[in-house]
mmCIF file of C-alpha atoms in Angstrom:
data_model
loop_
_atom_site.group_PDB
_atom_site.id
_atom_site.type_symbol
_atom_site.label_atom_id
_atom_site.label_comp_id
_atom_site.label_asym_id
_atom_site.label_seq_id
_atom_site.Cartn_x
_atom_site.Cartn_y
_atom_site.Cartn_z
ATOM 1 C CA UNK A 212 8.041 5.311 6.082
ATOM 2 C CA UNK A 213 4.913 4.337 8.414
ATOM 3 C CA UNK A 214 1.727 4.123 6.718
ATOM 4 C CA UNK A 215 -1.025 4.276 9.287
ATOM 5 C CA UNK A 216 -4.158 2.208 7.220
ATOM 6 C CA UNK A 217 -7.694 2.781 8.399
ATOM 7 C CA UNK A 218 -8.549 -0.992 8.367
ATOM 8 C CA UNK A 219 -12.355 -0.993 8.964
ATOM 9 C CA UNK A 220 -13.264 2.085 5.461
ATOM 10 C CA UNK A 221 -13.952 0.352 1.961
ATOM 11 C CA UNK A 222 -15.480 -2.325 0.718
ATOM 12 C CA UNK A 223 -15.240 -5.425 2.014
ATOM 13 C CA UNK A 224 -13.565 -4.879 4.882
ATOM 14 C CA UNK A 225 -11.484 -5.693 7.158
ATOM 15 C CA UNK A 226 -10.872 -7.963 4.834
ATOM 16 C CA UNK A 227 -9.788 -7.000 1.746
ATOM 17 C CA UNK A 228 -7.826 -4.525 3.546
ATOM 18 C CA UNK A 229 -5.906 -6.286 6.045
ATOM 19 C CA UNK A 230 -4.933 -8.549 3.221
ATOM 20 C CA UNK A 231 -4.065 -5.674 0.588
ATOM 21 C CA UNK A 232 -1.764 -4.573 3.835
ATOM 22 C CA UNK A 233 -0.218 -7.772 4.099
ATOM 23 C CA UNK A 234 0.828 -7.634 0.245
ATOM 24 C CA UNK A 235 2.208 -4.185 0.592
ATOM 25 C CA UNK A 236 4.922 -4.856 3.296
ATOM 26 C CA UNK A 237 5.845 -8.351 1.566
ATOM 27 C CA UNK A 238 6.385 -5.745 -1.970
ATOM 28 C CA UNK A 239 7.484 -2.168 -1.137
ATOM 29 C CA UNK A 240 9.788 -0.456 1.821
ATOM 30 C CA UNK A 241 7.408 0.654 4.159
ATOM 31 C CA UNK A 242 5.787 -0.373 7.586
ATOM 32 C CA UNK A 243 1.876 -0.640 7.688
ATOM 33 C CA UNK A 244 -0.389 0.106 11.244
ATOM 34 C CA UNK A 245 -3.659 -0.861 10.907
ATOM 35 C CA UNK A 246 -5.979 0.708 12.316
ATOM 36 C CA UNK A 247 -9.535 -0.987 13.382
ATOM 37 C CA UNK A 248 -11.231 -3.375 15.552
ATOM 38 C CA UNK A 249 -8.340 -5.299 16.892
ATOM 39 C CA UNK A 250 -10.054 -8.675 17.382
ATOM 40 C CA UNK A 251 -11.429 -8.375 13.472
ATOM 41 C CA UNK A 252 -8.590 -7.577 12.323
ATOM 42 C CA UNK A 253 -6.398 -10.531 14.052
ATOM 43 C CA UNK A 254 -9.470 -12.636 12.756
ATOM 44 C CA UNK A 255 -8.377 -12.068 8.854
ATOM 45 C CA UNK A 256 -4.869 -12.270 10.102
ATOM 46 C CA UNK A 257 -4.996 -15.743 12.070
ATOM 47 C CA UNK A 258 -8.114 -16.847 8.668
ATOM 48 C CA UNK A 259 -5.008 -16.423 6.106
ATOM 49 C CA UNK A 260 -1.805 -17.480 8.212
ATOM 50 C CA UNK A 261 -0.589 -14.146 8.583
ATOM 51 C CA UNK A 262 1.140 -12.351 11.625
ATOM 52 C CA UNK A 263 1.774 -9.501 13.318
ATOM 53 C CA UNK A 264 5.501 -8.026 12.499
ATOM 54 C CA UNK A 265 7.805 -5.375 12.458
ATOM 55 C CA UNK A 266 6.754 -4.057 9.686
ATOM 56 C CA UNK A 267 2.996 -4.512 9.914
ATOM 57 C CA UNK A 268 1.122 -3.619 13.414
ATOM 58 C CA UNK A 269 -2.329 -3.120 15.030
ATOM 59 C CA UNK A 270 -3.494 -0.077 17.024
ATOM 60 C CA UNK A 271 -6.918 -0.742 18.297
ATOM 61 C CA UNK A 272 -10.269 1.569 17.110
ATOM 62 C CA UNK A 273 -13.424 0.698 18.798
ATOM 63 C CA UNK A 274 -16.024 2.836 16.404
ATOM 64 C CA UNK A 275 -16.060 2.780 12.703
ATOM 65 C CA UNK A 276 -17.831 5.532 10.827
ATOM 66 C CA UNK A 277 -19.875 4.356 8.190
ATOM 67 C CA UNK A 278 -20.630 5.990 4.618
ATOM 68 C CA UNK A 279 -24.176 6.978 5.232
ATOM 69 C CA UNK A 280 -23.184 9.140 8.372
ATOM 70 C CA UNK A 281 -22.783 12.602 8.497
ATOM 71 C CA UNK A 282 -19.030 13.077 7.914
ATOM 72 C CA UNK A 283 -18.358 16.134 10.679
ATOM 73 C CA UNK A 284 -20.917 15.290 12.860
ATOM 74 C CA UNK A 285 -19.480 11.506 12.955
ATOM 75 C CA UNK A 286 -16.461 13.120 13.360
ATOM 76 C CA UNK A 287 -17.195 15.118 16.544
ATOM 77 C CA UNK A 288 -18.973 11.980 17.775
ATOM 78 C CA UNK A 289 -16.853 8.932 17.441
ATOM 79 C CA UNK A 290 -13.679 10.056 18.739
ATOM 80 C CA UNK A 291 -12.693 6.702 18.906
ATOM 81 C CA UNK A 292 -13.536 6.032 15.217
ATOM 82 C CA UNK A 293 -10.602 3.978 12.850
ATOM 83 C CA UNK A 294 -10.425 7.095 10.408
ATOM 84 C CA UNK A 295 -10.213 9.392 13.529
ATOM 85 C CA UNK A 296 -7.607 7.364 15.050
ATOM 86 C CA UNK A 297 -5.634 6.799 12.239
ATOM 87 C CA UNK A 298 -5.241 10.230 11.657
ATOM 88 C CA UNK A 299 -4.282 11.193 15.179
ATOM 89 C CA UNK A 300 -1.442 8.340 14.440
ATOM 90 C CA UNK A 301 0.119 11.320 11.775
ATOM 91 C CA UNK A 302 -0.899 14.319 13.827
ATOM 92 C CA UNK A 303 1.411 12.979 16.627
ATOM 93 C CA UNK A 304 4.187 11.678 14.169
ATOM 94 C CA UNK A 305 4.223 7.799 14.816
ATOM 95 C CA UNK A 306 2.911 7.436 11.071
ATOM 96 C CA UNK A 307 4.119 9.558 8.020
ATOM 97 C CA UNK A 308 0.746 9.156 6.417
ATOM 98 C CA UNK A 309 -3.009 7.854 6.815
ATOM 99 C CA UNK A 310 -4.537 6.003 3.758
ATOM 100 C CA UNK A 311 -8.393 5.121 3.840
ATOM 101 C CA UNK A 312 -10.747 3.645 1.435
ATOM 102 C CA UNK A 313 -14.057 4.099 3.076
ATOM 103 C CA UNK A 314 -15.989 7.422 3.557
ATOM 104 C CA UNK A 315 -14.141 10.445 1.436
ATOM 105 C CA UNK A 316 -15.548 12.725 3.084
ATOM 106 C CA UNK A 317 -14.859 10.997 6.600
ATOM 107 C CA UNK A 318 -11.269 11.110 5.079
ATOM 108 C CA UNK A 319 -11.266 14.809 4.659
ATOM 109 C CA UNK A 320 -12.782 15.909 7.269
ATOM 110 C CA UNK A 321 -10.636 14.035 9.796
ATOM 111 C CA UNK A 322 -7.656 15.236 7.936
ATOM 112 C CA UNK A 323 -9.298 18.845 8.163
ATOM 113 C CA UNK A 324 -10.004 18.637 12.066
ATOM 114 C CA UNK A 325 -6.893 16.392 13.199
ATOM 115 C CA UNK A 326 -4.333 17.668 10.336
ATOM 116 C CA UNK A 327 -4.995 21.286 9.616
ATOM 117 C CA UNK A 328 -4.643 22.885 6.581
ATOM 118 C CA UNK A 329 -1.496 24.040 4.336
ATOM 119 C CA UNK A 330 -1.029 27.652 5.280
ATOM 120 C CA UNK A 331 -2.010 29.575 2.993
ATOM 121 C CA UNK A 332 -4.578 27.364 2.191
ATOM 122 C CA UNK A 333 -8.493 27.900 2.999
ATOM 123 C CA UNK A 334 -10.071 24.370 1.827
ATOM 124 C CA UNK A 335 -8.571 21.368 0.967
ATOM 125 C CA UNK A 336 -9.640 19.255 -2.635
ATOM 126 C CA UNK A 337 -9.510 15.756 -3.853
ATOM 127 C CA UNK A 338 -7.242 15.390 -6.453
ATOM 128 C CA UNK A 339 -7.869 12.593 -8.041
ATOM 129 C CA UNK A 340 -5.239 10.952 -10.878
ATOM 130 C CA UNK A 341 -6.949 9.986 -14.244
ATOM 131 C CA UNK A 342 -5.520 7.699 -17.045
ATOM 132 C CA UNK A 343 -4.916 9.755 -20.431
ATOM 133 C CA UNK A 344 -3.254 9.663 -23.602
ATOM 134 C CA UNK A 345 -0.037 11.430 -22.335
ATOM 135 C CA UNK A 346 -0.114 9.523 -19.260
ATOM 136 C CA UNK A 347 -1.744 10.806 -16.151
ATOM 137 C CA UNK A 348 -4.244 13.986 -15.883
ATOM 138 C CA UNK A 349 -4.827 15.155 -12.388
ATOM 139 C CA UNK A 350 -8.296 16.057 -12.089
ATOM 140 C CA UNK A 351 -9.115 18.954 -8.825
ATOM 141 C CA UNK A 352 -11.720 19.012 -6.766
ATOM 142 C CA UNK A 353 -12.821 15.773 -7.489
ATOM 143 C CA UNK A 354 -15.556 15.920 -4.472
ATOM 144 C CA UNK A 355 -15.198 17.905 -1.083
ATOM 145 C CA UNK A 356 -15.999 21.695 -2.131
ATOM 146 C CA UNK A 357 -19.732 21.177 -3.779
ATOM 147 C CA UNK A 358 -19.597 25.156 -3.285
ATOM 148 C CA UNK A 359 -15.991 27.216 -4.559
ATOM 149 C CA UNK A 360 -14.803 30.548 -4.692
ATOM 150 C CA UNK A 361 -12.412 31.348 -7.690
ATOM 151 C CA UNK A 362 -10.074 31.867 -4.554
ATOM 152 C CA UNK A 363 -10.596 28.115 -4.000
ATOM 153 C CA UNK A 364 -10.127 27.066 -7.291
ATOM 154 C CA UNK A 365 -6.769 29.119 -7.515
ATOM 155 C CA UNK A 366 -5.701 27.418 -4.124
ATOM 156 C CA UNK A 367 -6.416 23.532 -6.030
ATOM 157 C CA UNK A 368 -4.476 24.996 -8.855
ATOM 158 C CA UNK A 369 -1.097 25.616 -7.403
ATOM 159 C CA UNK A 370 -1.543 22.542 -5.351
ATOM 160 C CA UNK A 371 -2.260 20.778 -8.683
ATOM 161 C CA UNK A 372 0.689 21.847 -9.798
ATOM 162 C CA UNK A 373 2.904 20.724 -7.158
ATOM 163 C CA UNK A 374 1.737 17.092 -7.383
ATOM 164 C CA UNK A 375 1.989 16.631 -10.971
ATOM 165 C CA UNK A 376 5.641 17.966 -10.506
ATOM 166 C CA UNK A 377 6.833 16.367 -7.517
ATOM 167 C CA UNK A 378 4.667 13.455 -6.892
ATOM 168 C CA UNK A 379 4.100 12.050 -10.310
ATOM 169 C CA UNK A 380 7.135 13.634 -11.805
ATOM 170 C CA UNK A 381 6.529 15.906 -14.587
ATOM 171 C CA UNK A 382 8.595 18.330 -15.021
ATOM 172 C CA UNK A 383 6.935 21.449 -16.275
ATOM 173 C CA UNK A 384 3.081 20.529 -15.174
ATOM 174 C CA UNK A 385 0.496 22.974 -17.599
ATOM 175 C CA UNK A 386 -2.738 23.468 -15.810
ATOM 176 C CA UNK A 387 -6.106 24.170 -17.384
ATOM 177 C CA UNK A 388 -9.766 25.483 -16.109
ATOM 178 C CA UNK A 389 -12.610 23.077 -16.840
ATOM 179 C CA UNK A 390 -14.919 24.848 -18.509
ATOM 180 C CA UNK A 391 -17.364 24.736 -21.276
ATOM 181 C CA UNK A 392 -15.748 26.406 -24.132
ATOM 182 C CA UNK A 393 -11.821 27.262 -24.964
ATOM 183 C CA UNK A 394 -12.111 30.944 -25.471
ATOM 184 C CA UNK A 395 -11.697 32.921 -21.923
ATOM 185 C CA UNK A 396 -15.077 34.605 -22.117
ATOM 186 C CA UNK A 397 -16.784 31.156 -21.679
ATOM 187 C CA UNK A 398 -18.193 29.964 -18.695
ATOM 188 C CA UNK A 399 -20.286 31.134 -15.711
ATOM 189 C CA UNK A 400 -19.541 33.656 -13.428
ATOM 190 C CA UNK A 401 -17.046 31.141 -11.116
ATOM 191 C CA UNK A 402 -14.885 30.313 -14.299
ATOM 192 C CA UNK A 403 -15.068 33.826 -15.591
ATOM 193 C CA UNK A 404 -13.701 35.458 -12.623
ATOM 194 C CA UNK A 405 -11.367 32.720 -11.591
ATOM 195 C CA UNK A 406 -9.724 33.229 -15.319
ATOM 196 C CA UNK A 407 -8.072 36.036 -15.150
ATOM 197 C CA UNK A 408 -6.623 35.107 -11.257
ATOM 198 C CA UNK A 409 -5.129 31.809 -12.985
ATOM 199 C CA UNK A 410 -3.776 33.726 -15.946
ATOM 200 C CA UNK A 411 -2.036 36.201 -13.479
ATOM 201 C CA UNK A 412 -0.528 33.726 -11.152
ATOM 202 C CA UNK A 413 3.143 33.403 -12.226
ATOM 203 C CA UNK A 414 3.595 30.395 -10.051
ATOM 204 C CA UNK A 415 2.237 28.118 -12.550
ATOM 205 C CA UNK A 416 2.157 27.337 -16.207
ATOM 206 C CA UNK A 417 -1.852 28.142 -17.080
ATOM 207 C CA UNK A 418 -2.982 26.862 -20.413
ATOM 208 C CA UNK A 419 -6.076 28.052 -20.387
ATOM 209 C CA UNK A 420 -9.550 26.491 -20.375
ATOM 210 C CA UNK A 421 -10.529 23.237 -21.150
ATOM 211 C CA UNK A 422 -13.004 20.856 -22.177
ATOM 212 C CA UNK A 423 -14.026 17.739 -20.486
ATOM 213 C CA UNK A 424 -12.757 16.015 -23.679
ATOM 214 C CA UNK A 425 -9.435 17.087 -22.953
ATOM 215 C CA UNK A 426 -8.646 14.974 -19.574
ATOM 216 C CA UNK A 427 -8.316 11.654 -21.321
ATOM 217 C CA UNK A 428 -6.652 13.718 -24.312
ATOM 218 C CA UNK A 429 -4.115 14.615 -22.227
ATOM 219 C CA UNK A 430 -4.040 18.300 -23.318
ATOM 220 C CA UNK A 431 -2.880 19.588 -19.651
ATOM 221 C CA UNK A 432 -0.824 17.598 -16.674
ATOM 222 C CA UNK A 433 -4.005 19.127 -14.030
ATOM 223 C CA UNK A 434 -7.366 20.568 -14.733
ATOM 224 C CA UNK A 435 -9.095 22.591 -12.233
ATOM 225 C CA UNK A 436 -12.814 22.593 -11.238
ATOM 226 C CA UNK A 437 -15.285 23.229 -8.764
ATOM 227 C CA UNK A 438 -16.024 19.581 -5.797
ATOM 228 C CA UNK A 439 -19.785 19.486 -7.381
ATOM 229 C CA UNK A 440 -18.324 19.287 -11.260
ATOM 230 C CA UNK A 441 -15.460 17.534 -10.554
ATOM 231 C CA UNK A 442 -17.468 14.261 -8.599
ATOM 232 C CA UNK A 443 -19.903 14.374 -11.361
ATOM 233 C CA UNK A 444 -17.180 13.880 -14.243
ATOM 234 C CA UNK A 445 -15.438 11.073 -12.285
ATOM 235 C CA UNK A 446 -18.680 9.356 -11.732
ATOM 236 C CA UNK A 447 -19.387 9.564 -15.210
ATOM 237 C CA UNK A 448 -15.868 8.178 -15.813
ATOM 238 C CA UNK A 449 -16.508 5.103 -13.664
ATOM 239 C CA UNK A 450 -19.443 4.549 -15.365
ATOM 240 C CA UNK A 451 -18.286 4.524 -18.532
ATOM 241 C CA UNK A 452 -15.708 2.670 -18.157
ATOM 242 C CA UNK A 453 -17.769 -0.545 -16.913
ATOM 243 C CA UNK A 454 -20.159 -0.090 -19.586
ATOM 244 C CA UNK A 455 -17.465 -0.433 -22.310
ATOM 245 C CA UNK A 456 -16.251 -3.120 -20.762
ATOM 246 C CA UNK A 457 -19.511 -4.906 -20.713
ATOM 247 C CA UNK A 458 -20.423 -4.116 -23.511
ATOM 248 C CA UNK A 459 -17.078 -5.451 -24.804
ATOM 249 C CA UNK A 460 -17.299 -9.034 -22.839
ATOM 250 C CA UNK A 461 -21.407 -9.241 -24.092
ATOM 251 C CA UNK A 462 -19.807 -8.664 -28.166
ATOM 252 C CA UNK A 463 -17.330 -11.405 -27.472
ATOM 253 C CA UNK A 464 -19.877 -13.726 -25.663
ATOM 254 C CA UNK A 465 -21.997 -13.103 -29.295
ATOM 255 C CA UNK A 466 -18.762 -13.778 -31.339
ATOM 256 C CA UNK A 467 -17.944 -17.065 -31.855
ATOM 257 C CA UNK A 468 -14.850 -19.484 -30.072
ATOM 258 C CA UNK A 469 -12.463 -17.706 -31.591
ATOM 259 C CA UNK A 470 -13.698 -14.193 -30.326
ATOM 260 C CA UNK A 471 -14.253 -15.784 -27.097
ATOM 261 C CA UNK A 472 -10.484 -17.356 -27.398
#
């Protein structure tokens, strides 16, 4: 497998991600192309003693689009751009995949224009993959449909499903509608009429609705949600999660040497 990597998205890059790059070929069976400013890029290469190989390659980007920007207008604009690039590397099958960690909605939208969608399919959603009791809880649309149909939400539903089952391995995958209440009369008009289109698909185990409680529970394998809902409970999950754990390193600091020990 050829991973195509967009070198200059994320946080401290090139950087960090050259160098996460470099890791990745030394510990799993797969060839890396990043993609970027080629000169940068070399830079953190030649800066930490690393080289070019077989297994991990440059293809040069001259434009990087950056998170404040538009995401389809930069699109049409920089042609040129890492993300863009990167993508085109799949489209014309010289890489098997495109991972980026800059601009999501760069990300989709070059996958949109240079990839197409699923057939059958009429917009794509971020599924993201939350810790839970069980295990994992996909959460979907974690982000790039603000505005959904109950069509839409169907659509993340069965593709949901599939990645539970085949790309994290369960083997009967339950999926449940975020909502605000169990019972199937709950809800506003988006969950009410996307309901009974869930409950009538026979494609996929439905459980039924669920709370926001229930992702870390672990109730269902995927819950299923509208882009605007879904970005707000994963921000609120970030969130959280640092505040515990400074709030758990300021009780320590507070303690004592043997908490701190």
């Amino acid at each position: 497998m050829k991973i195509a990597v967009d070198a200059m998205g994320g946080d401290y890059a090139p950087e960090e991600i050259v160098l996460g790059a470099v890791e990745a070929v030394k510990a799993y069976d797969f060839d890396v192309v990043l993609v970027g400013d080629e000169k940068k890029i070399r830079g953190v290469l030649d800066q930490y003693g690393a080289k070019e190989s077989d297994r991990l390659s440059i293809v040069h980007a001259s434009e990087v689009i950056e998170m404040g920007e538009h995401p389809a207008q930069a699109i049409r604009r920089k042609k040129d751009a890492s993300i863009v690039v990167a993508t085109r590397l799949v489209k014309d099958g010289l890489c098997d995949a495109v991972v980026a960690a800059g601009s999501t909605g760069a990300a989709v939208t070059a996958a949109l224009f240079g990839l197409g969608r699923i057939k059958g399919i009429e917009r794509p959603c971020i599924a993201t993959p939350i810790p839970s009791k069980k295990g994992i809880t996909v959460l979907l649309d974690s982000g790039a449909n603000a505005n959904s149909k109950p069509k839409h939400l169907v659509e993340g539903a069965i593709m949901g499903y599939h990645y539970a089952k085949y790309i994290l391995g369960v083997e009967k995958p339950t999926v449940g509608l975020l909502n605000i209440g169990e019972e199937a009369s709950k809800g506003n008009e988006l969950c009410q009429k996307t309901y009974p289109m869930l409950e009538n698909l026979k494609t996929i185990s439905f459980y039924g609705n669920v709370e926001g409680r229930d992702i870390p529970k672990g109730t269902v394998d995927v819950v299923v949600c509208d882009g605007f809902v879904g970005n707000v409970i994963l921000k609120f999950g970030e969130g959280m999660a640092m505040f515990i754990i400074r709030l758990v390193r300021d009780t320590i600091k507070q303690s004592g040497f043997i908490a701190k020990l």
